[in-house]
Short mmCIF file of C-alpha atoms and ligand atoms in Angstrom, two decimals:
data_model
loop_
_atom_site.label_atom_id
_atom_site.label_comp_id
_atom_site.label_asym_id
_atom_site.label_seq_id
_atom_site.Cartn_x
_atom_site.Cartn_y
_atom_site.Cartn_z
CA UNK A 704 -22.93 10.12 7.66
CA UNK A 705 -19.74 9.22 5.82
CA UNK A 706 -20.36 6.92 2.84
CA UNK A 707 -17.62 4.32 2.47
CA UNK A 708 -16.40 2.06 -0.25
CA UNK A 709 -14.48 -0.86 1.27
CA UNK A 710 -12.17 -2.26 -1.41
CA UNK A 711 -10.74 -5.56 -0.20
CA UNK A 712 -13.55 -6.03 2.35
CA UNK A 713 -12.80 -9.71 3.06
CA UNK A 714 -9.12 -9.13 3.81
CA UNK A 715 -7.54 -8.33 7.14
CA UNK A 716 -7.75 -4.52 6.78
CA UNK A 717 -11.23 -4.65 5.24
CA UNK A 718 -12.60 -6.66 8.16
CA UNK A 719 -10.98 -4.39 10.73
CA UNK A 720 -12.47 -1.40 8.87
CA UNK A 721 -15.91 -2.96 9.35
CA UNK A 722 -15.10 -3.33 13.06
CA UNK A 723 -14.47 0.41 13.14
CA UNK A 724 -17.82 0.95 11.37
CA UNK A 725 -19.43 -0.97 14.23
CA UNK A 726 -17.97 1.54 16.73
CA UNK A 727 -18.65 4.57 14.63
CA UNK A 728 -22.15 4.33 13.17
CA UNK A 729 -21.67 7.50 11.07
CA UNK A 730 -19.40 5.38 8.85
CA UNK A 731 -21.62 3.52 6.38
CA UNK A 732 -20.31 1.05 3.79
CA UNK A 733 -22.19 1.69 0.54
CA UNK A 734 -20.06 -0.54 -1.68
CA UNK A 735 -17.67 -3.42 -1.00
CA UNK A 736 -15.31 -5.52 -3.06
CA UNK A 737 -13.40 -8.78 -2.82
CA UNK A 738 -11.04 -10.74 -5.05
CA UNK A 739 -12.33 -14.31 -5.25
CA UNK A 740 -13.96 -15.18 -1.93
CA UNK A 741 -17.62 -14.71 -2.88
CA UNK A 742 -18.87 -16.61 0.19
CA UNK A 743 -17.12 -14.25 2.60
CA UNK A 744 -18.28 -11.24 0.57
CA UNK A 745 -21.88 -12.49 0.60
CA UNK A 746 -21.70 -12.95 4.40
CA UNK A 747 -20.46 -9.39 4.87
CA UNK A 748 -23.06 -8.03 2.44
CA UNK A 749 -25.88 -9.72 4.39
CA UNK A 750 -24.66 -8.04 7.58
CA UNK A 751 -23.85 -4.59 6.19
CA UNK A 752 -26.40 -4.33 3.36
CA UNK A 753 -24.32 -2.13 1.05
CA UNK A 754 -25.93 -0.83 -2.13
CA UNK A 755 -23.41 -2.63 -4.30
CA UNK A 756 -20.82 -5.41 -4.14
CA UNK A 757 -18.07 -6.16 -6.65
CA UNK A 758 -16.02 -9.32 -7.06
CA UNK A 759 -12.90 -9.36 -9.21
CA UNK A 760 -13.23 -13.02 -10.22
CA UNK A 761 -15.75 -13.15 -13.10
CA UNK A 762 -16.65 -16.78 -12.42
CA UNK A 763 -17.85 -15.84 -8.92
CA UNK A 764 -20.62 -13.61 -10.29
CA UNK A 765 -23.27 -16.35 -10.56
CA UNK A 766 -22.90 -17.88 -7.07
CA UNK A 767 -22.59 -14.41 -5.51
CA UNK A 768 -25.79 -13.22 -7.23
CA UNK A 769 -27.58 -16.36 -6.06
CA UNK A 770 -26.32 -15.91 -2.51
CA UNK A 771 -27.65 -12.34 -2.42
CA UNK A 772 -30.85 -12.89 -4.40
CA UNK A 773 -33.84 -11.17 -2.85
CA UNK A 774 -31.70 -8.44 -1.31
CA UNK A 775 -31.58 -4.93 -2.81
CA UNK A 776 -27.83 -5.23 -3.50
CA UNK A 777 -26.39 -4.76 -6.96
CA UNK A 778 -23.79 -7.41 -7.81
CA UNK A 779 -21.05 -6.82 -10.39
CA UNK A 780 -18.01 -8.90 -11.35
CA UNK A 781 -14.69 -8.39 -13.14
CA UNK A 782 -12.01 -5.69 -12.99
CA UNK A 783 -14.41 -2.97 -14.17
CA UNK A 784 -16.71 -3.83 -11.27
CA UNK A 785 -13.98 -2.84 -8.78
CA UNK A 786 -13.76 0.58 -10.43
CA UNK A 787 -17.54 0.90 -10.26
CA UNK A 788 -17.43 0.10 -6.52
CA UNK A 789 -14.65 2.67 -6.03
CA UNK A 790 -16.57 5.42 -7.84
CA UNK A 791 -19.99 4.51 -6.38
CA UNK A 792 -22.32 7.54 -5.98
CA UNK A 793 -22.73 8.74 -2.40
CA UNK A 794 -19.35 7.35 -1.35
CA UNK A 795 -17.22 10.03 0.34
CA UNK A 796 -14.18 7.94 1.27
CA UNK A 797 -12.67 4.85 -0.29
CA UNK A 798 -10.74 2.45 1.92
CA UNK A 799 -8.19 1.12 -0.58
CA UNK A 800 -7.27 -2.22 1.02
CA UNK A 801 -6.72 -4.47 -1.99
CA UNK A 802 -3.36 -6.22 -1.74
CA UNK A 803 -0.88 -5.63 -4.56
CA UNK A 804 -0.79 -3.85 -7.89
CA UNK A 805 -4.34 -5.10 -8.64
CA UNK A 806 -5.46 -2.18 -6.48
CA UNK A 807 -4.08 0.55 -8.74
CA UNK A 808 -6.90 0.77 -11.35
CA UNK A 809 -9.69 1.03 -8.73
CA UNK A 810 -7.57 3.52 -6.74
CA UNK A 811 -7.26 5.75 -9.81
CA UNK A 812 -10.98 5.35 -10.51
CA UNK A 813 -11.74 6.49 -6.95
CA UNK A 814 -9.44 9.51 -7.29
CA UNK A 815 -10.96 10.49 -10.64
CA UNK A 816 -14.42 10.27 -9.07
CA UNK A 817 -13.19 12.76 -6.43
CA UNK A 818 -13.39 10.35 -3.50
CA UNK A 819 -11.10 10.87 -0.53
CA UNK A 820 -8.74 7.95 -0.07
CA UNK A 821 -7.77 6.00 3.03
CA UNK A 822 -4.80 4.12 1.66
CA UNK A 823 -3.75 0.68 2.87
CA UNK A 824 -2.77 -0.59 -0.59
CA UNK A 825 0.90 0.49 -0.55
CA UNK A 826 1.83 -1.35 -3.77
CA UNK A 827 -0.48 0.91 -5.80
CA UNK A 828 1.37 3.98 -4.54
CA UNK A 829 4.80 2.37 -4.92
CA UNK A 830 4.13 1.49 -8.55
CA UNK A 831 1.89 4.46 -9.39
CA UNK A 832 3.97 7.08 -7.48
CA UNK A 833 3.84 10.40 -9.26
CA UNK A 834 0.80 9.39 -11.33
CA UNK A 835 -1.30 8.76 -8.21
CA UNK A 836 -0.12 11.91 -6.41
CA UNK A 837 -0.66 14.14 -9.45
CA UNK A 838 -4.11 12.74 -10.15
CA UNK A 839 -5.06 13.21 -6.45
CA UNK A 840 -3.81 16.82 -6.50
CA UNK A 841 -5.70 17.53 -9.70
CA UNK A 842 -8.91 15.98 -8.33
CA UNK A 843 -8.43 17.87 -5.05
CA UNK A 844 -8.77 14.71 -2.93
CA UNK A 845 -6.76 13.74 0.13
CA UNK A 846 -4.83 10.51 0.59
CA UNK A 847 -4.82 9.54 4.26
CA UNK A 848 -2.43 6.77 5.27
CA UNK A 849 -3.77 3.61 6.89
CA UNK A 850 -0.41 1.83 7.08
CA UNK A 851 0.47 2.02 10.80
CA UNK A 852 3.92 3.58 10.24
CA UNK A 853 2.58 6.25 7.92
CA UNK A 854 -0.31 6.97 10.23
CA UNK A 855 2.28 7.46 12.99
CA UNK A 856 4.27 9.85 10.79
CA UNK A 857 1.10 11.71 9.85
CA UNK A 858 0.26 12.08 13.55
CA UNK A 859 3.78 13.28 14.40
CA UNK A 860 3.69 15.76 11.52
CA UNK A 861 0.40 17.35 12.63
CA UNK A 862 0.98 21.06 13.27
CA UNK A 863 4.56 20.98 11.95
CA UNK A 864 5.91 22.82 8.91
CA UNK A 865 7.61 20.68 6.23
CA UNK A 866 10.85 22.69 6.30
CA UNK A 867 11.32 21.89 9.99
CA UNK A 868 11.39 18.13 9.38
CA UNK A 869 14.86 16.60 9.35
CA UNK A 870 14.11 12.88 9.09
CA UNK A 871 11.32 10.34 8.96
CA UNK A 872 12.13 7.20 10.96
CA UNK A 873 10.10 4.13 10.03
CA UNK A 874 10.07 1.35 12.58
CA UNK A 875 10.03 -2.31 11.57
CA UNK A 876 9.39 -5.41 13.68
CA UNK A 877 12.01 -7.38 11.71
CA UNK A 878 9.48 -10.08 10.77
CA UNK A 879 9.37 -13.76 11.60
CA UNK A 880 13.04 -14.56 10.81
CA UNK A 881 14.78 -11.74 12.61
CA UNK A 882 16.45 -14.09 15.12
CA UNK A 883 17.08 -17.19 13.00
CA UNK A 884 20.81 -17.76 12.30
CA UNK A 885 21.72 -16.69 8.76
CA UNK A 886 22.80 -20.21 7.72
CA UNK A 887 19.39 -21.62 8.72
CA UNK A 888 17.49 -19.20 6.48
CA UNK A 889 18.11 -21.50 3.48
CA UNK A 890 15.66 -24.03 4.88
CA UNK A 891 12.90 -21.84 6.34
CA UNK A 892 9.44 -22.29 4.88
CA UNK A 893 6.49 -20.02 4.18
CA UNK A 894 4.43 -21.53 7.01
CA UNK A 895 7.06 -20.35 9.50
CA UNK A 896 7.11 -16.88 7.97
CA UNK A 897 3.35 -16.66 8.29
CA UNK A 898 3.70 -16.68 12.09
CA UNK A 899 4.33 -12.96 12.45
CA UNK A 900 5.46 -12.10 15.99
CA UNK A 901 3.41 -8.90 16.44
CA UNK A 902 0.67 -8.53 13.82
CA UNK A 903 -1.97 -10.75 12.22
CA UNK A 904 -2.19 -9.84 8.55
CA UNK A 905 -2.76 -11.24 5.06
CA UNK A 906 -0.26 -13.75 3.65
CA UNK A 907 1.39 -11.51 1.07
CA UNK A 908 2.28 -8.76 3.53
CA UNK A 909 3.37 -11.23 6.21
CA UNK A 910 5.96 -12.70 3.84
CA UNK A 911 6.97 -9.14 2.85
CA UNK A 912 7.58 -8.48 6.56
CA UNK A 913 9.79 -11.55 6.86
CA UNK A 914 11.90 -10.38 3.88
CA UNK A 915 11.58 -6.74 5.04
CA UNK A 916 10.61 -5.89 1.46
CA UNK A 917 7.52 -4.47 3.16
CA UNK A 918 9.68 -1.83 4.82
CA UNK A 919 11.27 -0.97 1.47
CA UNK A 920 7.79 -0.49 0.00
CA UNK A 921 6.95 1.67 3.01
CA UNK A 922 10.00 3.88 2.47
CA UNK A 923 8.76 4.55 -1.07
CA UNK A 924 5.22 5.07 0.25
CA UNK A 925 6.52 7.63 2.78
CA UNK A 926 8.46 9.42 0.06
CA UNK A 927 5.30 9.95 -1.98
CA UNK A 928 2.89 10.64 0.89
CA UNK A 929 5.05 13.20 2.68
CA UNK A 930 7.30 14.50 -0.11
CA UNK A 931 10.51 13.66 1.78
CA UNK A 932 13.77 12.74 0.00
CA UNK A 933 15.03 9.16 0.31
CA UNK A 934 18.19 10.21 2.15
CA UNK A 935 15.97 11.64 4.90
CA UNK A 936 13.99 8.43 5.46
CA UNK A 937 15.50 5.91 7.86
CA UNK A 938 14.51 2.36 8.83
CA UNK A 939 14.84 1.28 12.46
CA UNK A 940 14.18 -2.23 13.75
CA UNK A 941 12.02 -2.04 16.87
CA UNK A 942 10.86 -5.50 17.83
CA UNK A 943 8.04 -4.59 20.22
CA UNK A 944 5.99 -2.68 17.57
CA UNK A 945 4.85 -0.14 20.17
CA UNK A 946 6.45 2.91 18.57
CA UNK A 947 4.92 2.94 15.09
CA UNK A 948 7.31 5.55 13.65
CA UNK A 949 9.09 8.78 14.55
CA UNK A 950 9.86 12.18 13.07
CA UNK A 951 13.13 13.99 13.82
CA UNK A 952 13.08 17.79 13.50
CA UNK A 953 15.92 20.14 12.60
CA UNK A 954 16.18 21.46 16.17
CA UNK A 955 17.13 17.99 17.40
CA UNK A 956 13.71 17.12 18.80
CA UNK A 957 12.04 13.77 17.98
CA UNK A 958 8.33 12.92 18.12
CA UNK A 959 7.10 9.33 18.27
CA UNK A 960 3.65 7.79 18.14
CA UNK A 961 2.97 4.88 20.48
CA UNK A 962 0.01 2.52 20.56
CA UNK A 963 -0.82 -1.14 20.75
CA UNK A 964 -0.33 -3.03 17.50
CA UNK A 965 -3.98 -2.78 16.42
CA UNK A 966 -4.78 -1.64 12.89
CA UNK A 967 -8.24 -0.41 13.86
CA UNK A 968 -6.62 2.70 15.31
CA UNK A 969 -4.91 3.94 12.11
CA UNK A 970 -8.00 2.89 10.10
CA UNK A 971 -10.28 5.02 12.28
CA UNK A 972 -7.85 7.96 12.28
CA UNK A 973 -7.73 7.92 8.47
CA UNK A 974 -11.47 7.45 7.91
CA UNK A 975 -12.46 10.17 10.37
CA UNK A 976 -9.93 12.70 9.10
CA UNK A 977 -7.76 12.88 12.23
CA UNK A 978 -10.64 12.81 14.72
CA UNK A 979 -10.04 10.81 17.91
CA UNK A 980 -13.33 9.47 19.28
CA UNK A 981 -12.89 6.85 22.05
CA UNK A 982 -12.20 3.22 21.09
CA UNK A 983 -11.94 -0.03 23.02
CA UNK A 984 -8.15 -0.02 22.51
CA UNK A 985 -6.23 0.77 25.70
CA UNK A 986 -3.02 2.78 25.50
CA UNK A 987 0.14 0.68 25.96
CA UNK A 988 1.03 0.07 29.58
CA UNK A 989 4.63 1.29 29.56
CA UNK A 990 5.38 0.25 33.14
CA UNK A 991 4.52 -3.37 32.26
CA UNK A 992 6.37 -3.21 28.95
CA UNK A 993 9.49 -1.93 30.69
CA UNK A 994 11.89 -2.02 27.71
CA UNK A 995 11.77 -0.97 24.11
CA UNK A 996 14.57 -2.10 21.80
CA UNK A 997 16.04 -0.50 18.68
CA UNK A 998 18.66 -1.59 16.15
CA UNK A 999 19.71 -0.85 12.59
CA UNK A 1000 18.41 -3.34 9.99
CA UNK A 1001 20.85 -6.07 8.92
CA UNK A 1002 21.13 -5.59 5.14
CA UNK A 1003 22.88 -8.97 4.76
CA UNK A 1004 19.87 -10.73 6.21
CA UNK A 1005 17.41 -8.56 4.28
CA UNK A 1006 18.83 -7.83 0.79
CA UNK A 1007 15.29 -7.29 -0.54
CA UNK A 1008 14.97 -4.24 1.73
CA UNK A 1009 18.09 -2.67 0.24
CA UNK A 1010 16.94 -3.48 -3.30
CA UNK A 1011 13.51 -1.95 -2.81
CA UNK A 1012 14.92 1.28 -1.34
CA UNK A 1013 17.39 1.44 -4.23
CA UNK A 1014 14.50 1.08 -6.70
CA UNK A 1015 12.81 4.04 -5.01
CA UNK A 1016 15.98 6.12 -5.26
CA UNK A 1017 16.33 5.23 -8.93
CA UNK A 1018 12.76 6.36 -9.55
CA UNK A 1019 11.02 6.22 -12.92
CA UNK A 1020 9.52 2.81 -13.49
CA UNK A 1021 12.03 0.95 -11.25
CA UNK A 1022 9.67 0.74 -8.22
CA UNK A 1023 6.82 -0.55 -10.40
CA UNK A 1024 9.20 -3.08 -11.93
CA UNK A 1025 10.61 -4.36 -8.66
CA UNK A 1026 7.20 -4.38 -6.97
CA UNK A 1027 5.86 -6.53 -9.81
CA UNK A 1028 8.85 -8.85 -9.48
CA UNK A 1029 8.33 -9.07 -5.72
CA UNK A 1030 4.64 -9.98 -6.05
CA UNK A 1031 5.65 -12.90 -8.27
CA UNK A 1032 8.55 -14.02 -6.04
CA UNK A 1033 6.47 -13.65 -2.86
CA UNK A 1034 3.82 -15.99 -4.28
CA UNK A 1035 6.52 -18.39 -5.52
CA UNK A 1036 7.96 -18.57 -1.99
CA UNK A 1037 4.50 -19.23 -0.54
CA UNK A 1038 4.09 -22.07 -3.05
CA UNK A 1039 7.45 -23.56 -2.11
CA UNK A 1040 8.99 -22.77 -5.50
CA UNK A 1041 11.82 -20.63 -4.15
CA UNK A 1042 13.94 -20.47 -0.98
CA UNK A 1043 13.86 -17.52 1.39
CA UNK A 1044 17.38 -16.14 0.74
CA UNK A 1045 16.90 -16.72 -3.01
CA UNK A 1046 13.96 -14.30 -2.96
CA UNK A 1047 16.06 -11.39 -1.70
CA UNK A 1048 18.94 -12.25 -4.02
CA UNK A 1049 16.57 -12.39 -7.01
CA UNK A 1050 15.27 -8.90 -6.25
CA UNK A 1051 18.84 -7.52 -6.12
CA UNK A 1052 19.79 -9.20 -9.36
CA UNK A 1053 16.65 -8.16 -11.23
CA UNK A 1054 17.10 -4.54 -10.21
CA UNK A 1055 20.75 -4.61 -11.18
CA UNK A 1056 19.86 -5.82 -14.65
CA UNK A 1057 16.80 -3.65 -15.11
CA UNK A 1058 17.25 -0.86 -17.58
CA UNK A 1059 14.47 1.61 -17.89
CA UNK A 1060 14.13 1.71 -21.63
CA UNK A 1061 15.27 5.19 -22.54
CA UNK A 1062 14.12 4.20 -26.01
CA UNK A 1063 10.63 4.30 -24.62
CA UNK A 1064 10.82 7.95 -23.59
CA UNK A 1065 12.73 8.80 -26.73
CA UNK A 1066 10.23 6.95 -28.86
CA UNK A 1067 7.49 8.98 -27.29
CA UNK A 1068 9.39 12.20 -28.13
CA UNK A 1069 9.87 11.12 -31.73
CA UNK A 1070 6.27 10.08 -31.85
CA UNK A 1071 5.15 13.53 -30.69
CA UNK A 1072 7.56 15.18 -33.11
CA UNK A 1073 6.14 13.18 -36.02
CA UNK A 1074 2.58 13.82 -34.86
CA UNK A 1075 3.23 17.59 -34.68
CA UNK A 1076 4.67 17.65 -38.17
CA UNK A 1077 1.80 15.60 -39.59
CA UNK A 1078 -0.85 17.68 -37.84
CA UNK A 1079 0.74 20.96 -39.00
CA UNK A 1080 0.89 19.69 -42.55
CA UNK A 1081 -2.75 18.62 -42.37
CA UNK A 1082 -3.68 22.08 -41.06
CA UNK A 1083 -1.95 23.57 -44.08
CA UNK A 1084 -3.77 21.14 -46.31
CA UNK A 1085 -0.38 20.13 -47.67
CA UNK A 1086 1.62 16.97 -48.05
CA UNK A 1087 4.19 16.35 -45.32
CA UNK A 1088 6.87 15.57 -47.88
CA UNK A 1089 6.85 19.24 -48.87
CA UNK A 1090 8.40 20.11 -45.49
CA UNK A 1091 11.54 18.05 -45.11
CA UNK A 1092 13.53 18.30 -41.86
MG1 MG B 1785 3.16 -1.05 7.87
#
């Protein structure tokens, strides 16, 4: 049996993970979390009978407890509850499928509790970058990608040595507005963007696909997961979403992974540690498909993509900064507070004006310097003023 914690159980990835658990009975959800939707969480808990459920929204604690009264399921609420769900005893693998930066604290809690990670929550890795990777290395846990592109890369990289890799090529559908004339983008609305041509997903990521910010986040995600430099990661628009990504090798060979656009496949591959038991998903019928198309992304149409990749290149806290800005702008667009082209332009402008405060790093150095002097003086049982600089 593999004990699972399903963080973000009521979302699109969480639900598809539970579908995979239906196929593969050795996967057993022991804890589950949701953001606000206590009704949906209660429904899932009645079906799956986990040992514990966590809801981020504190106010949902009372109705959730009532809904599950009489069942041997512990109910917790608030941000700490998500960490408790992530670190739950008996859990081997945590499916990190919370959307946005809200997923970072529970992800770190899972890593510190030495749980293996199946990562769908790309924002946590974009913002947490080196922190997440270092903590995972220290804890000795693996981070398996659930994102379809990264799963494809992971599959293409199996059995290959890192020094033989020349380039990672991430494919992108181009989102809902890929064919709308540029001048009409001013008037497009969130409801139109939410009609993604190839995938059914949560609202935040569907808007990120329309702006192609999602692909920028995925470039940063690939950089951290596979340790590849930004100049060796390429984005390719491929509208059919049949090739989920490719790896080019130094000898000129290219490997691609093909499958139907069904997230249950990468979820299963991550949860089962690269095992391939049969599923109900048929391989793509290439004779019927006939043609696959490829083109370079149009950076004029998708300025947010360029900004996000630039934030990754800049490093430091720039990705965390721009990801935070994007989460705000994405929600503002969904609420009709901001036009579609304005979103991409805002990301470019914010990044341009963002200065990582060198004072911060410096301040920390001075702080340590002062602390060292004070501690040394204390050790000597002397007054610091006796030891001027
Ligand atoms: Mg993806």
